[in-house]
Amino acid sequence: MQIERRDFLSTLTLAGAATLFSGNPLIAATSPKKDKLGIALVGLGYYSTDLLAPALQLTEKCYLAGIVTGTPSKAEAWKAKYNIPDKNIYNYQNFDQIAKNPDIDIVYVVLPPSMHREYVVRAAKAGKHVFCEKPMAPSVADCEAMIAACKSNKVKLAIGYRCQHDPNIQAYMKVAKEQKFGKVKMVNSAAGYFDARTDHWKQKKALGGGCMGDMGVYALQGARLATGEEPISVIAQASTTRPDIYKEVEETMMFMLDFPSGARAACQTSFGINMNYLQVNYEKGWLKLEPQSGYNGNKGSMSDGTIINYPIKSQQAKQMDEDCLAIMNNTDLIAPGEEGLRDIRVVEAIYKSVATGKSVKIS
Amino acid sequence: MQIERRDFLSTLTLAGAATLFSGNPLIAATSPKKDKLGIALVGLGYYSTDLLAPALQLTEKCYLAGIVTGTPSKAEAWKAKYNIPDKNIYNYQNFDQIAKNPDIDIVYVVLPPSMHREYVVRAAKAGKHVFCEKPMAPSVADCEAMIAACKSNKVKLAIGYRCQHDPNIQAYMKVAKEQKFGKVKMVNSAAGYFDARTDHWKQKKALGGGCMGDMGVYALQGARLATGEEPISVIAQASTTRPDIYKEVEETMMFMLDFPSGARAACQTSFGINMNYLQVNYEKGWLKLEPQSGYNGNKGSMSDGTIINYPIKSQQAKQMDEDCLAIMNNTDLIAPGEEGLRDIRVVEAIYKSVATGKSVKIS
């Protein structure tokens, strides 16, 4: 029944389909100036399944047009659930053929971090705009290659920093920008959760695991966005309380950042500790957020009595819609590849600090 | 008039005085088993003036019996205000004669930290019990000498850790002891304030200045008391945003502690930043306190809904009364010299870490 419907659709003329199925995204995707961009999710793990796909039912500027997966059973389940035509379902071998598919405007790479570079570059070469999950990649070199590939193929590259689309996070970014309470003096930024899994990519170095990339970028973003500055040096310590599980990567990372203005930050991240908060102490006040990087419910307060509590329906839907608008209108992305690179530059310095036991300058 | 009254008092027989002036502490102090112990404050700076002397008007087990000051005008002002007899007023030259003064049971050393050792040792040799302000002393060697002097002279030595007498602080110490939320995983502990002074002992190395000793011990105590453990290593960074003022000592110190259980702590202290909070993340919950080391108003909450908010009339009065009771009953002090030493051991390691730029083991 499903298959028949898709076959039927594919034989329709565009005009006829548009008439018959007005508002159907499958048709909109093929129009010259689309109302909604078609997104193909690459990698159908937890985040795609439980966050992005549901969010794509809420988006106004994009829709779930396709999937890329190496697991045939997942392909079957998704195509049934989301009515995805076979022609928009790819595996990792035939992925590059996506270049010829007009339904797909954007490839959203949701793979383990070690695979981001390859799939971002392949997507860019296929002429597709790219969304890439955080952490952008395991290395600065990877990030630079990804940015270069998107640039040379004239496609946009957005990093999946959902929080930067969250008005609760934007509230403290604004405080930094306007210097509402004067200079930032001290930031404390923590983001971690207890991960009970024992055999996940997050625990494997080769796949880009470790808490620093996965949760640590939230702790880092807390400090970077609260100061509105880029750190100039970092000293870090990695630790593990479950050495049987965290053999290759750190369970916990603590790091201290030094900013050009004299602001400083203490950041903590972990796969062993439930914690998620931001505290900023300014010259003339303070700001708190807890949680600071939740999928929802981020909220807080400021020393002048301002309450930060802007509920949003879906961070991810807002993120994808805003990124799609930037693509449609050819305007600046909120979190382009360069923003992902800024974090990875610090992450690389953090690992260097762990290796040397000393403070590391960030160039 | 004042002097006449004191002269008159000193000529009275004890029995007669007790009858005439029942409840007058000056008389109680000379009775064989005193109801109230006589305290002499050494050093009449801000803390003695604004905190300890007023607190000594509220204490039930002790009273302000004497003063030791190098400033004659201060001596005059205090004797007028607090009705202190001339015979209980000392300067730094004749201080050792305090040994012969039965009015003075306890010498409370409230001098800059570099002078603690000398005056604690001299007080102990004079046969007086000693209260000593925090930080106990600039070095572990000093602390050990102070403890040894008090031990050999059979007097007690209490460190002025007012917070350990505060039920709001005791609330989180109890959580650690009872492991109410399981193991401690991460502590964030900040204690600092903006000090506008430019020529104070707190800015002079020779006097034991620097934020680490003065405010840093509160940040450190937050971590030590919240875990109920002693740190085994530390990595620290000192910084200054006002190099013209903070030439000799740090304005800000950040340090990260490693505890035997695997608990970790990020601590920050500063003379340039208003901040005072504690956040503890346990295996199964959290606890927050803000402020965490105020003279009053320390309050917070726990993840199970428990509110921490026990108002007390005066921390310092409670501290001195409880320490006096321990002296009267020859029981354990809440914060003896050994507790002060524990902090200074960490402080010494922190400065060593700053000097080497590396993590330092704490023996």
JSON list of C-alpha atoms in Angstrom, two decimals, chain A residues 139-221:
[
{"chain": "A", "resi": 139, "resn": "SER", "atom": "CA", "xyz": [40.23, 17.88, 14.87]},
{"chain": "A", "resi": 140, "resn": "VAL", "atom": "CA", "xyz": [40.76, 21.42, 13.64]},
{"chain": "A", "resi": 141, "resn": "ALA", "atom": "CA", "xyz": [42.12, 19.99, 10.39]},
{"chain": "A", "resi": 142, "resn": "ASP", "atom": "CA", "xyz": [38.85, 18.10, 9.88]},
{"chain": "A", "resi": 143, "resn": "CYS", "atom": "CA", "xyz": [36.81, 21.23, 10.53]},
{"chain": "A", "resi": 144, "resn": "GLU", "atom": "CA", "xyz": [38.88, 23.29, 8.13]},
{"chain": "A", "resi": 145, "resn": "ALA", "atom": "CA", "xyz": [38.51, 20.67, 5.41]},
{"chain": "A", "resi": 146, "resn": "MET", "atom": "CA", "xyz": [34.74, 20.61, 5.95]},
{"chain": "A", "resi": 147, "resn": "ILE", "atom": "CA", "xyz": [34.48, 24.38, 5.75]},
{"chain": "A", "resi": 148, "resn": "ALA", "atom": "CA", "xyz": [36.67, 24.46, 2.63]},
{"chain": "A", "resi": 149, "resn": "ALA", "atom": "CA", "xyz": [34.62, 21.74, 0.92]},
{"chain": "A", "resi": 150, "resn": "CYS", "atom": "CA", "xyz": [31.36, 23.59, 1.56]},
{"chain": "A", "resi": 151, "resn": "LYS", "atom": "CA", "xyz": [32.86, 26.85, 0.43]},
{"chain": "A", "resi": 152, "resn": "SER", "atom": "CA", "xyz": [34.26, 25.48, -2.82]},
{"chain": "A", "resi": 153, "resn": "ASN", "atom": "CA", "xyz": [30.99, 23.72, -3.58]},
{"chain": "A", "resi": 154, "resn": "LYS", "atom": "CA", "xyz": [29.03, 26.88, -2.76]},
{"chain": "A", "resi": 155, "resn": "VAL", "atom": "CA", "xyz": [26.84, 25.25, -0.15]},
{"chain": "A", "resi": 156, "resn": "LYS", "atom": "CA", "xyz": [26.13, 26.37, 3.39]},
{"chain": "A", "resi": 157, "resn": "LEU", "atom": "CA", "xyz": [27.38, 24.50, 6.44]},
{"chain": "A", "resi": 158, "resn": "ALA", "atom": "CA", "xyz": [25.48, 24.82, 9.71]},
{"chain": "A", "resi": 159, "resn": "ILE", "atom": "CA", "xyz": [26.51, 23.15, 12.96]},
{"chain": "A", "resi": 160, "resn": "GLY", "atom": "CA", "xyz": [23.70, 21.65, 15.02]},
{"chain": "A", "resi": 161, "resn": "TYR", "atom": "CA", "xyz": [24.06, 24.04, 17.95]},
{"chain": "A", "resi": 162, "resn": "ARG", "atom": "CA", "xyz": [20.39, 23.92, 18.85]},
{"chain": "A", "resi": 163, "resn": "CYS", "atom": "CA", "xyz": [21.06, 25.99, 21.98]},
{"chain": "A", "resi": 164, "resn": "GLN", "atom": "CA", "xyz": [22.09, 29.05, 20.01]},
{"chain": "A", "resi": 165, "resn": "HIS", "atom": "CA", "xyz": [18.56, 29.04, 18.58]},
{"chain": "A", "resi": 166, "resn": "ASP", "atom": "CA", "xyz": [17.06, 28.87, 22.09]},
{"chain": "A", "resi": 167, "resn": "PRO", "atom": "CA", "xyz": [15.91, 32.28, 23.39]},
{"chain": "A", "resi": 168, "resn": "ASN", "atom": "CA", "xyz": [16.98, 31.28, 26.91]},
{"chain": "A", "resi": 169, "resn": "ILE", "atom": "CA", "xyz": [20.56, 30.95, 25.69]},
{"chain": "A", "resi": 170, "resn": "GLN", "atom": "CA", "xyz": [20.22, 34.04, 23.52]},
{"chain": "A", "resi": 171, "resn": "ALA", "atom": "CA", "xyz": [19.22, 35.94, 26.67]},
{"chain": "A", "resi": 172, "resn": "TYR", "atom": "CA", "xyz": [22.67, 35.60, 28.19]},
{"chain": "A", "resi": 173, "resn": "MET", "atom": "CA", "xyz": [24.41, 36.14, 24.87]},
{"chain": "A", "resi": 174, "resn": "LYS", "atom": "CA", "xyz": [22.59, 39.47, 24.77]},
{"chain": "A", "resi": 175, "resn": "VAL", "atom": "CA", "xyz": [23.73, 40.34, 28.29]},
{"chain": "A", "resi": 176, "resn": "ALA", "atom": "CA", "xyz": [27.32, 39.76, 27.17]},
{"chain": "A", "resi": 177, "resn": "LYS", "atom": "CA", "xyz": [26.87, 41.85, 24.05]},
{"chain": "A", "resi": 178, "resn": "GLU", "atom": "CA", "xyz": [25.20, 44.76, 25.81]},
{"chain": "A", "resi": 179, "resn": "GLN", "atom": "CA", "xyz": [27.43, 44.51, 28.90]},
{"chain": "A", "resi": 180, "resn": "LYS", "atom": "CA", "xyz": [24.27, 44.88, 30.96]},
{"chain": "A", "resi": 181, "resn": "PHE", "atom": "CA", "xyz": [26.16, 44.10, 34.17]},
{"chain": "A", "resi": 182, "resn": "GLY", "atom": "CA", "xyz": [29.54, 45.34, 33.01]},
{"chain": "A", "resi": 183, "resn": "LYS", "atom": "CA", "xyz": [32.38, 43.00, 32.21]},
{"chain": "A", "resi": 184, "resn": "VAL", "atom": "CA", "xyz": [32.16, 39.27, 32.71]},
{"chain": "A", "resi": 185, "resn": "LYS", "atom": "CA", "xyz": [34.46, 38.27, 35.56]},
{"chain": "A", "resi": 186, "resn": "MET", "atom": "CA", "xyz": [33.85, 34.56, 36.21]},
{"chain": "A", "resi": 187, "resn": "VAL", "atom": "CA", "xyz": [31.86, 31.89, 34.45]},
{"chain": "A", "resi": 188, "resn": "ASN", "atom": "CA", "xyz": [31.09, 28.50, 35.83]},
{"chain": "A", "resi": 189, "resn": "SER", "atom": "CA", "xyz": [29.72, 26.18, 33.23]},
{"chain": "A", "resi": 190, "resn": "ALA", "atom": "CA", "xyz": [28.83, 22.53, 33.76]},
{"chain": "A", "resi": 191, "resn": "ALA", "atom": "CA", "xyz": [27.21, 20.06, 31.39]},
{"chain": "A", "resi": 192, "resn": "GLY", "atom": "CA", "xyz": [27.17, 16.35, 31.96]},
{"chain": "A", "resi": 193, "resn": "TYR", "atom": "CA", "xyz": [24.96, 13.34, 32.46]},
{"chain": "A", "resi": 194, "resn": "PHE", "atom": "CA", "xyz": [25.36, 9.83, 33.70]},
{"chain": "A", "resi": 195, "resn": "ASP", "atom": "CA", "xyz": [25.62, 7.56, 30.70]},
{"chain": "A", "resi": 196, "resn": "ALA", "atom": "CA", "xyz": [24.95, 3.96, 31.68]},
{"chain": "A", "resi": 197, "resn": "ARG", "atom": "CA", "xyz": [25.93, 2.59, 28.28]},
{"chain": "A", "resi": 198, "resn": "THR", "atom": "CA", "xyz": [29.11, 0.56, 28.11]},
{"chain": "A", "resi": 199, "resn": "ASP", "atom": "CA", "xyz": [29.67, -0.04, 24.42]},
{"chain": "A", "resi": 200, "resn": "HIS", "atom": "CA", "xyz": [28.67, 3.10, 22.59]},
{"chain": "A", "resi": 201, "resn": "TRP", "atom": "CA", "xyz": [30.64, 5.29, 20.18]},
{"chain": "A", "resi": 202, "resn": "LYS", "atom": "CA", "xyz": [30.83, 7.84, 22.98]},
{"chain": "A", "resi": 203, "resn": "GLN", "atom": "CA", "xyz": [33.26, 5.49, 24.69]},
{"chain": "A", "resi": 204, "resn": "LYS", "atom": "CA", "xyz": [35.38, 4.85, 21.61]},
{"chain": "A", "resi": 205, "resn": "LYS", "atom": "CA", "xyz": [38.23, 7.10, 20.63]},
{"chain": "A", "resi": 206, "resn": "ALA", "atom": "CA", "xyz": [38.26, 6.03, 16.99]},
{"chain": "A", "resi": 207, "resn": "LEU", "atom": "CA", "xyz": [34.66, 7.19, 16.59]},
{"chain": "A", "resi": 208, "resn": "GLY", "atom": "CA", "xyz": [35.29, 10.58, 18.17]},
{"chain": "A", "resi": 209, "resn": "GLY", "atom": "CA", "xyz": [34.00, 9.64, 21.62]},
{"chain": "A", "resi": 210, "resn": "GLY", "atom": "CA", "xyz": [34.77, 11.19, 25.00]},
{"chain": "A", "resi": 211, "resn": "CYS", "atom": "CA", "xyz": [32.64, 13.55, 27.03]},
{"chain": "A", "resi": 212, "resn": "MET", "atom": "CA", "xyz": [34.60, 16.60, 25.93]},
{"chain": "A", "resi": 213, "resn": "GLY", "atom": "CA", "xyz": [33.26, 16.68, 22.40]},
{"chain": "A", "resi": 214, "resn": "ASP", "atom": "CA", "xyz": [29.80, 15.43, 23.13]},
{"chain": "A", "resi": 215, "resn": "MET", "atom": "CA", "xyz": [28.81, 17.32, 26.30]},
{"chain": "A", "resi": 216, "resn": "GLY", "atom": "CA", "xyz": [31.91, 19.41, 26.78]},
{"chain": "A", "resi": 217, "resn": "VAL", "atom": "CA", "xyz": [31.06, 21.71, 23.91]},
{"chain": "A", "resi": 218, "resn": "TYR", "atom": "CA", "xyz": [27.97, 22.74, 25.87]},
{"chain": "A", "resi": 219, "resn": "ALA", "atom": "CA", "xyz": [30.10, 23.61, 28.89]},
{"chain": "A", "resi": 220, "resn": "LEU", "atom": "CA", "xyz": [32.49, 25.41, 26.55]},
{"chain": "A", "resi": 221, "resn": "GLN", "atom": "CA", "xyz": [29.70, 27.22, 24.70]}
]
